[in-house]
PDB file of C-alpha atoms in Angstrom:
ATOM      1  CA  ILE L   1       9.132   5.490 -24.642  1.00 59.00           C
ATOM      2  CA  LEU L   2      12.227   4.268 -26.458  1.00 60.00           C
ATOM      3  CA  HIS L   3      14.473   6.591 -24.457  1.00 59.00           C
ATOM      4  CA  GLY L   4      13.728   4.486 -21.386  1.00 61.00           C
ATOM      5  CA  PHE L   5      15.201   1.273 -22.822  1.00 64.00           C
ATOM      6  CA  GLU L   6      18.740  -0.010 -22.562  1.00 65.00           C
ATOM      7  CA  PRO L   7      20.517   0.207 -25.955  1.00 64.00           C
ATOM      8  CA  SER L   8      20.972  -3.589 -25.997  1.00 67.00           C
ATOM      9  CA  SER L   9      17.211  -4.107 -26.136  1.00 63.00           C
ATOM     10  CA  LEU L  10      17.058  -2.107 -29.387  1.00 63.00           C
ATOM     11  CA  ASN L  11      19.727  -4.113 -31.233  1.00 67.00           C
ATOM     12  CA  HIS L  12      19.142  -5.585 -34.684  1.00 66.00           C
ATOM     13  CA  ASN L  13      16.873  -8.664 -34.793  1.00 68.00           C
ATOM     14  CA  THR L  14      15.391  -8.078 -31.343  1.00 70.00           C
ATOM     15  CA  TYR L  15      11.612  -8.196 -31.071  1.00 65.00           C
ATOM     16  CA  LEU L  16      11.495  -4.474 -30.402  1.00 67.00           C
ATOM     17  CA  ASP L  17      13.668  -3.713 -33.417  1.00 69.00           C
ATOM     18  CA  GLU L  18      11.368  -5.779 -35.654  1.00 67.00           C
ATOM     19  CA  ALA L  19       8.310  -4.011 -34.260  1.00 66.00           C
ATOM     20  CA  ILE L  20       9.835  -0.593 -34.905  1.00 65.00           C
ATOM     21  CA  GLN L  21      10.520  -1.543 -38.521  1.00 65.00           C
ATOM     22  CA  PHE L  22       6.888  -2.448 -39.059  1.00 61.00           C
ATOM     23  CA  TRP L  23       5.694   0.741 -37.380  1.00 59.00           C
ATOM     24  CA  GLU L  24       7.770   2.534 -39.989  1.00 55.00           C
ATOM     25  CA  HIS L  25       7.368   0.309 -43.042  1.00 56.00           C
ATOM     26  CA  GLY L  26       4.382  -2.008 -42.812  1.00 54.00           C
ATOM     27  CA  PRO L  27       1.109  -3.066 -41.194  1.00 56.00           C
ATOM     28  CA  PHE L  28       1.704  -3.550 -37.473  1.00 54.00           C
ATOM     29  CA  VAL L  29      -0.973  -6.243 -37.075  1.00 53.00           C
ATOM     30  CA  SER L  30       0.816  -8.628 -39.469  1.00 55.00           C
ATOM     31  CA  LEU L  31       4.009  -8.606 -37.406  1.00 52.00           C
ATOM     32  CA  GLY L  32       5.236 -11.786 -35.819  1.00 54.00           C
ATOM     33  CA  GLY L  33       3.471 -14.483 -37.760  1.00 55.00           C
ATOM     34  CA  PRO L  34       0.100 -16.118 -37.124  1.00 55.00           C
ATOM     35  CA  ASP L  35       0.435 -16.163 -33.318  1.00 60.00           C
ATOM     36  CA  GLY L  36       1.322 -12.469 -33.144  1.00 61.00           C
ATOM     37  CA  LYS L  37       4.167 -13.182 -30.710  1.00 68.00           C
ATOM     38  CA  VAL L  38       6.182 -10.083 -31.513  1.00 67.00           C
ATOM     39  CA  VAL L  39       3.132  -7.857 -31.214  1.00 66.00           C
ATOM     40  CA  LYS L  40       2.282  -9.355 -27.827  1.00 71.00           C
ATOM     41  CA  ASP L  41       5.868  -9.132 -26.597  1.00 75.00           C
ATOM     42  CA  THR L  42       6.215  -5.550 -27.774  1.00 74.00           C
ATOM     43  CA  LEU L  43       2.994  -4.484 -26.096  1.00 76.00           C
ATOM     44  CA  GLN L  44       4.145  -6.220 -22.915  1.00 80.00           C
ATOM     45  CA  VAL L  45       7.439  -4.332 -23.006  1.00 80.00           C
ATOM     46  CA  CYS L  46       5.588  -1.047 -23.495  1.00 82.00           C
ATOM     47  CA  LYS L  47       3.235  -1.820 -20.600  1.00 85.00           C
ATOM     48  CA  ALA L  48       6.243  -2.660 -18.424  1.00 87.00           C
ATOM     49  CA  TYR L  49       7.789   0.682 -19.279  1.00 85.00           C
ATOM     50  CA  VAL L  50       4.580   2.575 -18.501  1.00 86.00           C
ATOM     51  CA  THR L  51       4.291   0.719 -15.165  1.00 90.00           C
ATOM     52  CA  TRP L  52       7.891   1.549 -14.297  1.00 89.00           C
ATOM     53  CA  LEU L  53       7.378   5.183 -15.330  1.00 88.00           C
ATOM     54  CA  GLU L  54       4.361   5.524 -13.019  1.00 91.00           C
ATOM     55  CA  ALA L  55       6.361   4.001 -10.154  1.00 92.00           C
ATOM     56  CA  SER L  56       9.286   6.315 -10.809  1.00 91.00           C
ATOM     57  CA  GLU L  57       7.069   9.402 -10.852  1.00 91.00           C
ATOM     58  CA  LYS L  58       5.649   8.427  -7.457  1.00 92.00           C
ATOM     59  CA  GLY L  59       9.093   7.878  -5.981  1.00 90.00           C
ATOM     60  CA  TYR L  60       9.021   4.064  -5.906  1.00 90.00           C
ATOM     61  CA  ARG L  61      12.548   3.628  -7.183  1.00 82.00           C
ATOM     62  CA  SER L  62      13.782   0.365  -5.755  1.00 71.00           C
ATOM     63  CA  GLU L  63      13.444  -3.272  -6.797  1.00 86.00           C
ATOM     64  CA  SER L  64      10.156  -4.739  -7.976  1.00 91.00           C
ATOM     65  CA  MET L  65       8.161  -7.910  -7.445  1.00 93.00           C
ATOM     66  CA  GLN L  66       5.122  -9.522  -9.038  1.00 94.00           C
ATOM     67  CA  GLY L  67       2.032  -8.313  -7.206  1.00 95.00           C
ATOM     68  CA  TYR L  68      -0.255 -10.873  -8.845  1.00 95.00           C
ATOM     69  CA  SER L  69      -0.371 -13.305 -11.762  1.00 93.00           C
ATOM     70  CA  LEU L  70      -1.902 -11.929 -14.942  1.00 91.00           C
ATOM     71  CA  GLU L  71      -2.091 -15.505 -16.220  1.00 92.00           C
ATOM     72  CA  GLN L  72      -4.251 -16.384 -13.211  1.00 94.00           C
ATOM     73  CA  ALA L  73      -6.470 -13.378 -13.895  1.00 93.00           C
ATOM     74  CA  THR L  74      -6.814 -14.470 -17.533  1.00 92.00           C
ATOM     75  CA  GLU L  75      -7.842 -17.961 -16.442  1.00 94.00           C
ATOM     76  CA  VAL L  76     -10.572 -16.458 -14.251  1.00 94.00           C
ATOM     77  CA  TRP L  77     -11.706 -14.250 -17.144  1.00 93.00           C
ATOM     78  CA  LYS L  78     -11.962 -17.194 -19.538  1.00 93.00           C
ATOM     79  CA  ARG L  79     -14.040 -19.070 -16.979  1.00 94.00           C
ATOM     80  CA  VAL L  80     -16.545 -16.286 -16.284  1.00 93.00           C
ATOM     81  CA  ARG L  81     -16.569 -14.145 -19.435  1.00 92.00           C
ATOM     82  CA  ASN L  82     -19.910 -15.391 -20.721  1.00 92.00           C
ATOM     83  CA  THR L  83     -21.691 -15.202 -17.364  1.00 93.00           C
ATOM     84  CA  GLU L  84     -23.276 -12.509 -15.217  1.00 92.00           C
ATOM     85  CA  VAL L  85     -20.178 -12.623 -13.030  1.00 92.00           C
ATOM     86  CA  GLY L  86     -18.120 -11.902 -16.134  1.00 91.00           C
ATOM     87  CA  LYS L  87     -19.919  -8.583 -16.639  1.00 93.00           C
ATOM     88  CA  LYS L  88     -18.865  -7.519 -13.133  1.00 94.00           C
ATOM     89  CA  PHE L  89     -15.352  -8.931 -13.509  1.00 94.00           C
ATOM     90  CA  GLU L  90     -14.549  -7.347 -16.899  1.00 93.00           C
ATOM     91  CA  PRO L  91     -13.768  -3.765 -15.737  1.00 93.00           C
ATOM     92  CA  TYR L  92     -11.351  -5.093 -13.107  1.00 93.00           C
ATOM     93  CA  TYR L  93      -9.734  -7.372 -15.671  1.00 92.00           C
ATOM     94  CA  ARG L  94      -9.156  -4.361 -17.913  1.00 90.00           C
ATOM     95  CA  VAL L  95      -7.456  -2.535 -15.048  1.00 91.00           C
ATOM     96  CA  LEU L  96      -5.292  -5.591 -14.325  1.00 90.00           C
ATOM     97  CA  GLY L  97      -4.261  -5.749 -17.967  1.00 85.00           C
ATOM     98  CA  SER L  98      -3.547  -2.039 -18.350  1.00 85.00           C
ATOM     99  CA  ARG L  99      -0.192  -2.473 -16.571  1.00 87.00           C
ATOM    100  CA  THR L 100       2.163  -5.319 -15.894  1.00 91.00           C
ATOM    101  CA  PRO L 101       1.926  -7.004 -12.452  1.00 94.00           C
ATOM    102  CA  ASP L 102       5.222  -5.370 -11.409  1.00 93.00           C
ATOM    103  CA  ARG L 103       4.952  -3.557  -8.096  1.00 95.00           C
ATOM    104  CA  PHE L 104       7.877  -1.391  -7.032  1.00 95.00           C
ATOM    105  CA  PHE L 105       9.345  -0.881  -3.558  1.00 95.00           C
ATOM    106  CA  VAL L 106       9.711   2.320  -1.608  1.00 93.00           C
ATOM    107  CA  GLU L 107      13.270   2.526  -0.347  1.00 92.00           C
ATOM    108  CA  ALA L 108      14.052   2.731   3.350  1.00 91.00           C
ATOM    109  CA  PRO L 109      15.254   6.192   4.388  1.00 88.00           C
ATOM    110  CA  LYS L 110      18.125   7.008   6.689  1.00 90.00           C
ATOM    111  CA  ALA L 111      17.263   6.854  10.380  1.00 89.00           C
ATOM    112  CA  ASP L 112      17.570  10.597  10.924  1.00 90.00           C
ATOM    113  CA  VAL L 113      14.552  11.386   8.693  1.00 90.00           C
ATOM    114  CA  LEU L 114      12.332  10.682  11.694  1.00 92.00           C
ATOM    115  CA  ASP L 115      14.090  13.203  13.927  1.00 92.00           C
ATOM    116  CA  ALA L 116      11.586  15.941  13.068  1.00 88.00           C
ATOM    117  CA  VAL L 117       8.609  13.637  13.679  1.00 89.00           C
ATOM    118  CA  GLY L 118      10.124  12.594  16.981  1.00 89.00           C
ATOM    119  CA  LYS L 119      10.297  16.235  18.095  1.00 87.00           C
ATOM    120  CA  ARG L 120       6.668  16.882  17.101  1.00 87.00           C
ATOM    121  CA  PHE L 121       5.469  13.746  18.934  1.00 90.00           C
ATOM    122  CA  PRO L 122       7.667  13.471  22.048  1.00 89.00           C
ATOM    123  CA  ASN L 123       5.405  10.943  23.774  1.00 88.00           C
ATOM    124  CA  PHE L 124       5.981   8.546  20.824  1.00 92.00           C
ATOM    125  CA  HIS L 125       9.708   8.335  21.550  1.00 92.00           C
ATOM    126  CA  ALA L 126       9.590   4.521  21.923  1.00 94.00           C
ATOM    127  CA  VAL L 127       7.939   4.089  18.510  1.00 94.00           C
ATOM    128  CA  THR L 128      10.364   6.461  16.783  1.00 94.00           C
ATOM    129  CA  THR L 129      13.355   4.673  18.336  1.00 95.00           C
ATOM    130  CA  ILE L 130      12.150   1.247  17.170  1.00 95.00           C
ATOM    131  CA  LEU L 131      11.618   2.471  13.606  1.00 95.00           C
ATOM    132  CA  GLN L 132      15.019   4.177  13.481  1.00 94.00           C
ATOM    133  CA  LYS L 133      16.701   0.931  14.583  1.00 94.00           C
ATOM    134  CA  TYR L 134      14.908  -0.916  11.778  1.00 93.00           C
ATOM    135  CA  PHE L 135      16.075   1.661   9.227  1.00 93.00           C
ATOM    136  CA  ARG L 136      19.684   1.129  10.295  1.00 94.00           C
ATOM    137  CA  LEU L 137      19.285  -2.632   9.942  1.00 93.00           C
ATOM    138  CA  LEU L 138      17.692  -2.291   6.505  1.00 92.00           C
ATOM    139  CA  HIS L 139      20.664  -0.267   5.273  1.00 92.00           C
ATOM    140  CA  LEU L 140      22.939  -3.228   5.995  1.00 92.00           C
ATOM    141  CA  GLN L 141      21.299  -4.955   2.999  1.00 87.00           C
ATOM    142  CA  ASP L 142      22.384  -4.528  -0.611  1.00 86.00           C
ATOM    143  CA  VAL L 143      19.031  -2.902  -1.406  1.00 85.00           C
ATOM    144  CA  ALA L 144      17.353  -1.138   1.519  1.00 88.00           C
ATOM    145  CA  THR L 145      13.683  -1.646   0.699  1.00 91.00           C
ATOM    146  CA  LEU L 146      11.244  -0.302   3.285  1.00 92.00           C
ATOM    147  CA  GLU L 147      10.097  -3.073   5.610  1.00 89.00           C
ATOM    148  CA  LEU L 148       8.573  -2.124   8.967  1.00 92.00           C
ATOM    149  CA  PRO L 149       7.576  -4.223  11.983  1.00 93.00           C
ATOM    150  CA  SER L 150       3.909  -4.696  12.808  1.00 95.00           C
ATOM    151  CA  LEU L 151       3.272  -2.256  15.655  1.00 96.00           C
ATOM    152  CA  LEU L 152       0.174  -1.777  17.802  1.00 96.00           C
ATOM    153  CA  LEU L 153       0.021   1.648  19.494  1.00 96.00           C
ATOM    154  CA  VAL L 154      -2.094   1.514  22.649  1.00 95.00           C
ATOM    155  CA  GLY L 155      -3.142   4.586  24.608  1.00 92.00           C
ATOM    156  CA  SER L 156      -5.919   6.926  25.663  1.00 90.00           C
ATOM    157  CA  PRO L 157      -7.997   8.759  23.031  1.00 89.00           C
ATOM    158  CA  GLY L 158      -6.515  12.046  21.865  1.00 84.00           C
ATOM    159  CA  LEU L 159      -2.826  11.165  22.232  1.00 86.00           C
ATOM    160  CA  GLY L 160      -2.264  11.508  18.478  1.00 87.00           C
ATOM    161  CA  LYS L 161      -1.706   7.866  17.521  1.00 91.00           C
ATOM    162  CA  THR L 162      -3.207   8.167  14.031  1.00 90.00           C
ATOM    163  CA  ARG L 163      -1.655  11.626  13.493  1.00 88.00           C
ATOM    164  CA  TYR L 164       1.755  10.196  14.313  1.00 91.00           C
ATOM    165  CA  LEU L 165       1.411   7.363  11.793  1.00 92.00           C
ATOM    166  CA  HIS L 166       0.296   9.700   9.009  1.00 90.00           C
ATOM    167  CA  ALA L 167       3.160  12.090   9.744  1.00 89.00           C
ATOM    168  CA  MET L 168       5.612   9.199   9.676  1.00 91.00           C
ATOM    169  CA  ALA L 169       4.272   7.831   6.370  1.00 90.00           C
ATOM    170  CA  ALA L 170       4.443  11.261   4.738  1.00 88.00           C
ATOM    171  CA  ILE L 171       8.162  11.475   5.486  1.00 90.00           C
ATOM    172  CA  LEU L 172       8.822   7.914   4.311  1.00 90.00           C
ATOM    173  CA  GLY L 173       7.128   8.560   0.959  1.00 88.00           C
ATOM    174  CA  ALA L 174       5.082   5.376   1.220  1.00 91.00           C
ATOM    175  CA  PRO L 175       1.349   5.365   0.470  1.00 94.00           C
ATOM    176  CA  ILE L 176      -0.726   4.896   3.619  1.00 94.00           C
ATOM    177  CA  HIS L 177      -4.159   3.277   3.687  1.00 94.00           C
ATOM    178  CA  GLU L 178      -6.311   3.629   6.769  1.00 93.00           C
ATOM    179  CA  VAL L 179      -8.939   1.048   7.681  1.00 91.00           C
ATOM    180  CA  ALA L 180     -11.518   2.176  10.264  1.00 89.00           C
ATOM    181  CA  MET L 181     -11.956  -1.042  12.209  1.00 88.00           C
ATOM    182  CA  SER L 182     -14.726   0.385  14.396  1.00 80.00           C
ATOM    183  CA  SER L 183     -17.052   0.542  11.380  1.00 76.00           C
ATOM    184  CA  MET L 184     -15.899  -2.741   9.842  1.00 73.00           C
ATOM    185  CA  SER L 185     -18.585  -5.372  10.257  1.00 65.00           C
ATOM    186  CA  ALA L 186     -17.127  -8.183   8.147  1.00 70.00           C
ATOM    187  CA  GLY L 187     -13.879  -9.532   6.749  1.00 69.00           C
ATOM    188  CA  PHE L 188     -14.970  -8.955   3.152  1.00 82.00           C
ATOM    189  CA  VAL L 189     -14.086  -5.269   3.572  1.00 86.00           C
ATOM    190  CA  LEU L 190     -10.459  -6.433   3.290  1.00 90.00           C
ATOM    191  CA  SER L 191     -10.847  -9.627   1.266  1.00 90.00           C
ATOM    192  CA  GLY L 192     -13.753  -8.825  -1.074  1.00 89.00           C
ATOM    193  CA  SER L 193     -16.963 -10.769  -1.558  1.00 89.00           C
ATOM    194  CA  ASP L 194     -18.012 -13.258  -4.216  1.00 89.00           C
ATOM    195  CA  LEU L 195     -19.271 -11.499  -7.348  1.00 91.00           C
ATOM    196  CA  THR L 196     -22.312 -13.753  -7.434  1.00 88.00           C
ATOM    197  CA  TRP L 197     -23.639 -11.648  -4.536  1.00 87.00           C
ATOM    198  CA  HIS L 198     -25.550  -8.440  -5.123  1.00 84.00           C
ATOM    199  CA  GLY L 199     -23.330  -5.402  -4.562  1.00 82.00           C
ATOM    200  CA  ALA L 200     -20.189  -7.508  -4.272  1.00 87.00           C
ATOM    201  CA  LYS L 201     -16.819  -5.933  -5.079  1.00 91.00           C
ATOM    202  CA  PRO L 202     -13.088  -6.447  -4.469  1.00 93.00           C
ATOM    203  CA  GLY L 203     -11.749  -5.734  -0.994  1.00 92.00           C
ATOM    204  CA  LYS L 204      -9.428  -3.019   0.257  1.00 93.00           C
ATOM    205  CA  ILE L 205      -6.291  -5.061  -0.410  1.00 95.00           C
ATOM    206  CA  ALA L 206      -7.165  -5.744  -4.056  1.00 95.00           C
ATOM    207  CA  ASP L 207      -8.059  -2.075  -4.570  1.00 94.00           C
ATOM    208  CA  VAL L 208      -4.612  -1.015  -3.409  1.00 95.00           C
ATOM    209  CA  PHE L 209      -2.808  -3.415  -5.757  1.00 95.00           C
ATOM    210  CA  LEU L 210      -5.170  -2.695  -8.646  1.00 94.00           C
ATOM    211  CA  TYR L 211      -4.771   1.063  -8.686  1.00 93.00           C
ATOM    212  CA  ASP L 212      -1.257   1.676  -7.374  1.00 94.00           C
ATOM    213  CA  VAL L 213       2.129   0.229  -8.331  1.00 95.00           C
ATOM    214  CA  CYS L 214       3.684   0.187  -4.840  1.00 95.00           C
ATOM    215  CA  ALA L 215       4.831  -3.191  -3.514  1.00 95.00           C
ATOM    216  CA  ASN L 216       5.144  -2.148   0.137  1.00 95.00           C
ATOM    217  CA  PRO L 217       2.359   0.254   1.144  1.00 95.00           C
ATOM    218  CA  ILE L 218       1.522   0.982   4.791  1.00 95.00           C
ATOM    219  CA  PHE L 219      -1.815  -0.066   6.302  1.00 95.00           C
ATOM    220  CA  VAL L 220      -3.204   1.446   9.497  1.00 95.00           C
ATOM    221  CA  LEU L 221      -5.895  -0.497  11.336  1.00 94.00           C
ATOM    222  CA  ASP L 222      -7.487   2.290  13.348  1.00 93.00           C
ATOM    223  CA  GLU L 223      -9.265   1.369  16.598  1.00 93.00           C
ATOM    224  CA  LEU L 224      -8.491  -2.321  16.363  1.00 93.00           C
ATOM    225  CA  ASP L 225     -10.136  -2.892  19.744  1.00 90.00           C
ATOM    226  CA  LYS L 226     -13.551  -1.642  18.600  1.00 88.00           C
ATOM    227  CA  VAL L 227     -14.325  -4.292  15.977  1.00 84.00           C
ATOM    228  CA  SER L 228     -17.814  -5.806  15.880  1.00 71.00           C
ATOM    229  CA  ASP L 229     -18.017  -9.189  17.627  1.00 65.00           C
ATOM    230  CA  ASP L 230     -20.420 -10.658  15.059  1.00 59.00           C
ATOM    231  CA  SER L 231     -19.099 -14.212  14.729  1.00 53.00           C
ATOM    232  CA  ARG L 232     -20.980 -14.817  11.455  1.00 58.00           C
ATOM    233  CA  HIS L 233     -18.774 -12.353   9.553  1.00 65.00           C
ATOM    234  CA  ASP L 234     -15.496 -12.243  11.484  1.00 76.00           C
ATOM    235  CA  PRO L 235     -13.828  -8.892  10.651  1.00 81.00           C
ATOM    236  CA  TYR L 236     -10.531 -10.188  12.044  1.00 86.00           C
ATOM    237  CA  GLY L 237     -10.527 -13.199   9.697  1.00 87.00           C
ATOM    238  CA  PRO L 238      -8.328 -11.853   6.851  1.00 91.00           C
ATOM    239  CA  LEU L 239      -5.783 -10.444   9.313  1.00 92.00           C
ATOM    240  CA  HIS L 240      -4.676 -13.923  10.362  1.00 93.00           C
ATOM    241  CA  GLN L 241      -3.243 -14.371   6.849  1.00 93.00           C
ATOM    242  CA  LEU L 242      -2.216 -10.772   6.105  1.00 95.00           C
ATOM    243  CA  LEU L 243      -0.105 -10.384   9.245  1.00 94.00           C
ATOM    244  CA  GLU L 244       2.040 -13.463   8.540  1.00 94.00           C
ATOM    245  CA  LYS L 245       4.710 -13.028   5.853  1.00 92.00           C
ATOM    246  CA  HIS L 246       4.575 -16.582   4.511  1.00 93.00           C
ATOM    247  CA  THR L 247       0.786 -16.648   4.088  1.00 95.00           C
ATOM    248  CA  ALA L 248       0.527 -12.999   2.971  1.00 95.00           C
ATOM    249  CA  LYS L 249       2.294 -13.973  -0.257  1.00 95.00           C
ATOM    250  CA  ARG L 250      -0.913 -15.633  -1.456  1.00 95.00           C
ATOM    251  CA  PHE L 251      -3.737 -13.469  -0.118  1.00 96.00           C
ATOM    252  CA  LYS L 252      -6.834 -14.249  -2.163  1.00 95.00           C
ATOM    253  CA  ASP L 253      -9.466 -11.670  -3.014  1.00 94.00           C
ATOM    254  CA  GLU L 254     -12.825 -13.431  -3.064  1.00 93.00           C
ATOM    255  CA  ALA L 255     -14.335 -11.138  -5.704  1.00 92.00           C
ATOM    256  CA  LEU L 256     -11.536 -11.434  -8.245  1.00 94.00           C
ATOM    257  CA  GLN L 257     -10.567 -15.003  -7.308  1.00 94.00           C
ATOM    258  CA  LEU L 258      -6.994 -13.753  -7.601  1.00 95.00           C
ATOM    259  CA  GLU L 259      -4.019 -14.060  -5.246  1.00 96.00           C
ATOM    260  CA  PHE L 260      -2.010 -10.952  -4.330  1.00 97.00           C
ATOM    261  CA  ASN L 261       1.479 -10.892  -2.855  1.00 97.00           C
ATOM    262  CA  THR L 262       1.008  -8.675   0.200  1.00 96.00           C
ATOM    263  CA  SER L 263       4.076  -9.941   2.054  1.00 96.00           C
ATOM    264  CA  ALA L 264       5.906  -6.607   1.748  1.00 95.00           C
ATOM    265  CA  CYS L 265       3.100  -4.506   3.255  1.00 96.00           C
ATOM    266  CA  SER L 266       3.684  -2.845   6.620  1.00 95.00           C
ATOM    267  CA  TRP L 267       0.981  -3.003   9.264  1.00 96.00           C
ATOM    268  CA  PHE L 268       0.242  -0.622  12.119  1.00 96.00           C
ATOM    269  CA  ALA L 269      -2.737  -0.550  14.435  1.00 95.00           C
ATOM    270  CA  THR L 270      -4.126   1.736  17.117  1.00 95.00           C
ATOM    271  CA  ALA L 271      -6.231   0.884  20.144  1.00 94.00           C
ATOM    272  CA  ASN L 272      -7.345   2.292  23.466  1.00 93.00           C
ATOM    273  CA  ARG L 273      -7.289  -1.128  25.171  1.00 92.00           C
ATOM    274  CA  LYS L 274      -5.337  -4.213  24.122  1.00 92.00           C
ATOM    275  CA  ASP L 275      -7.471  -6.493  26.328  1.00 91.00           C
ATOM    276  CA  ASP L 276     -10.354  -6.241  23.846  1.00 89.00           C
ATOM    277  CA  ILE L 277      -8.271  -7.631  20.954  1.00 92.00           C
ATOM    278  CA  PRO L 278      -8.218 -11.417  20.314  1.00 91.00           C
ATOM    279  CA  GLU L 279      -4.959 -13.008  21.415  1.00 94.00           C
ATOM    280  CA  ALA L 280      -4.392 -14.547  17.957  1.00 93.00           C
ATOM    281  CA  ILE L 281      -4.317 -11.032  16.459  1.00 93.00           C
ATOM    282  CA  LEU L 282      -2.534  -9.385  19.385  1.00 94.00           C
ATOM    283  CA  SER L 283       0.326 -11.881  19.167  1.00 95.00           C
ATOM    284  CA  ARG L 284       1.086 -10.739  15.622  1.00 95.00           C
ATOM    285  CA  PHE L 285       1.935  -7.207  16.773  1.00 96.00           C
ATOM    286  CA  GLN L 286       4.632  -5.636  18.857  1.00 95.00           C
ATOM    287  CA  VAL L 287       2.597  -3.711  21.430  1.00 96.00           C
ATOM    288  CA  ILE L 288       3.756  -0.240  22.478  1.00 96.00           C
ATOM    289  CA  ASP L 289       2.011   1.684  25.238  1.00 95.00           C
ATOM    290  CA  ILE L 290       1.861   5.414  24.462  1.00 92.00           C
ATOM    291  CA  PRO L 291       2.212   7.467  27.646  1.00 87.00           C
ATOM    292  CA  GLU L 292       0.189  10.536  28.559  1.00 80.00           C
ATOM    293  CA  LEU L 293       1.743  13.903  27.777  1.00 75.00           C
ATOM    294  CA  THR L 294       3.888  15.498  30.448  1.00 72.00           C
ATOM    295  CA  ASN L 295       3.596  19.192  31.310  1.00 75.00           C
ATOM    296  CA  GLU L 296       6.764  19.845  29.301  1.00 73.00           C
ATOM    297  CA  GLN L 297       5.517  17.941  26.241  1.00 68.00           C
ATOM    298  CA  THR L 298       2.054  19.529  26.084  1.00 71.00           C
ATOM    299  CA  PRO L 299       3.166  22.868  24.534  1.00 67.00           C
ATOM    300  CA  VAL L 300       5.223  21.015  21.884  1.00 69.00           C
ATOM    301  CA  VAL L 301       2.297  18.847  20.809  1.00 68.00           C
ATOM    302  CA  ALA L 302      -0.146  21.764  20.928  1.00 70.00           C
ATOM    303  CA  GLN L 303       2.135  23.736  18.600  1.00 66.00           C
ATOM    304  CA  SER L 304       2.383  20.727  16.277  1.00 70.00           C
ATOM    305  CA  ILE L 305      -1.406  20.406  16.033  1.00 69.00           C
ATOM    306  CA  TYR L 306      -1.710  24.163  15.531  1.00 62.00           C
ATOM    307  CA  ASP L 307       0.841  24.029  12.680  1.00 71.00           C
ATOM    308  CA  ASP L 308      -1.129  21.257  10.979  1.00 70.00           C
ATOM    309  CA  VAL L 309      -4.418  23.145  11.231  1.00 72.00           C
ATOM    310  CA  ARG L 310      -2.865  26.362   9.850  1.00 73.00           C
ATOM    311  CA  SER L 311      -1.253  24.549   6.924  1.00 76.00           C
ATOM    312  CA  GLU L 312      -4.464  22.709   5.983  1.00 75.00           C
ATOM    313  CA  HIS L 313      -6.539  25.902   5.531  1.00 76.00           C
ATOM    314  CA  LYS L 314      -5.995  29.062   3.527  1.00 78.00           C
ATOM    315  CA  TRP L 315      -7.189  31.149   6.447  1.00 81.00           C
ATOM    316  CA  GLY L 316      -4.255  29.817   8.460  1.00 74.00           C
ATOM    317  CA  ALA L 317      -2.078  32.613   7.055  1.00 77.00           C
ATOM    318  CA  PHE L 318      -4.083  35.159   9.070  1.00 73.00           C
ATOM    319  CA  PHE L 319      -3.020  33.654  12.394  1.00 79.00           C
ATOM    320  CA  GLU L 320       0.258  34.012  14.256  1.00 76.00           C
ATOM    321  CA  PRO L 321       2.646  31.103  13.499  1.00 74.00           C
ATOM    322  CA  THR L 322       3.482  30.497  17.155  1.00 79.00           C
ATOM    323  CA  LEU L 323       1.076  29.746  19.967  1.00 69.00           C
ATOM    324  CA  SER L 324       1.417  31.792  23.110  1.00 68.00           C
ATOM    325  CA  ALA L 325       2.150  30.110  26.417  1.00 61.00           C
ATOM    326  CA  GLN L 326      -1.331  31.097  27.557  1.00 57.00           C
ATOM    327  CA  SER L 327      -2.921  29.369  24.548  1.00 56.00           C
ATOM    328  CA  CYS L 328      -1.008  26.169  25.210  1.00 53.00           C
ATOM    329  CA  ALA L 329      -2.066  26.223  28.834  1.00 52.00           C
ATOM    330  CA  CYS L 330      -5.722  26.485  27.787  1.00 50.00           C
TER     331      CYS L 330
END
């Protein structure tokens, strides 16, 4: 652990230096006086290092931000610890306290990293072009952290909208989280439900920030036009806040009663028809119509799908790597 620190943080009379002396020469628990300040500070430094190490191993190498307030989580814990809600809250509080709230950014790549994806998905040329322009803009900044526009891909079933987004995310190195909107019956799937309810738990957003240390993950709202229209439990409700940068900074999970900074998340959505999406949600996306495949593009996409299927299964090695023209025509 110590190899990860700057030499200045190990100088004589620093908290860490004092802690090291007691690890070597005395009882660790007595360090720092009656309030245990040095012990607490040292443990915090170690947790920060472990959090950074996890981020580094996953390729999140850029700047960091505070994903949530541990002080706020502690206040909630003190309020509920001796209640039935406290029993449900405790395991999540332990997860929150196992790291620091630091969440690290995935860096924006150079624009040409999407060239290969563009060739595999020729009918998504408009989407690829928009993203490449954003990458060039991001590299004008001092630190090019990945920040993507909210895009809604609209087109017929089977055009490869979700496949395209997963292929793009894999190249970017950002974690991608898919939300099947067609099976989502209520907003608490994203925002959690009060722990006083039976079976209540944190929502999808809290899960992502609890168990990963990425500040700017990618979310895909699949089939956004097929959401249930049950007005009692509006599934679209949380999206009004999540899709606006200034309100996304304080997105509250109802189960944990804790605010998460989701302002750096990137949002994509797919749909067959944009007319079935509420205008308040539609206006938060840049809508891109995905065209049908041309006769020239069909063999390229067929080969791309074939490559994916072969690579996903061990038996793929027993098949020819290239589709014949006859196969593509079928």
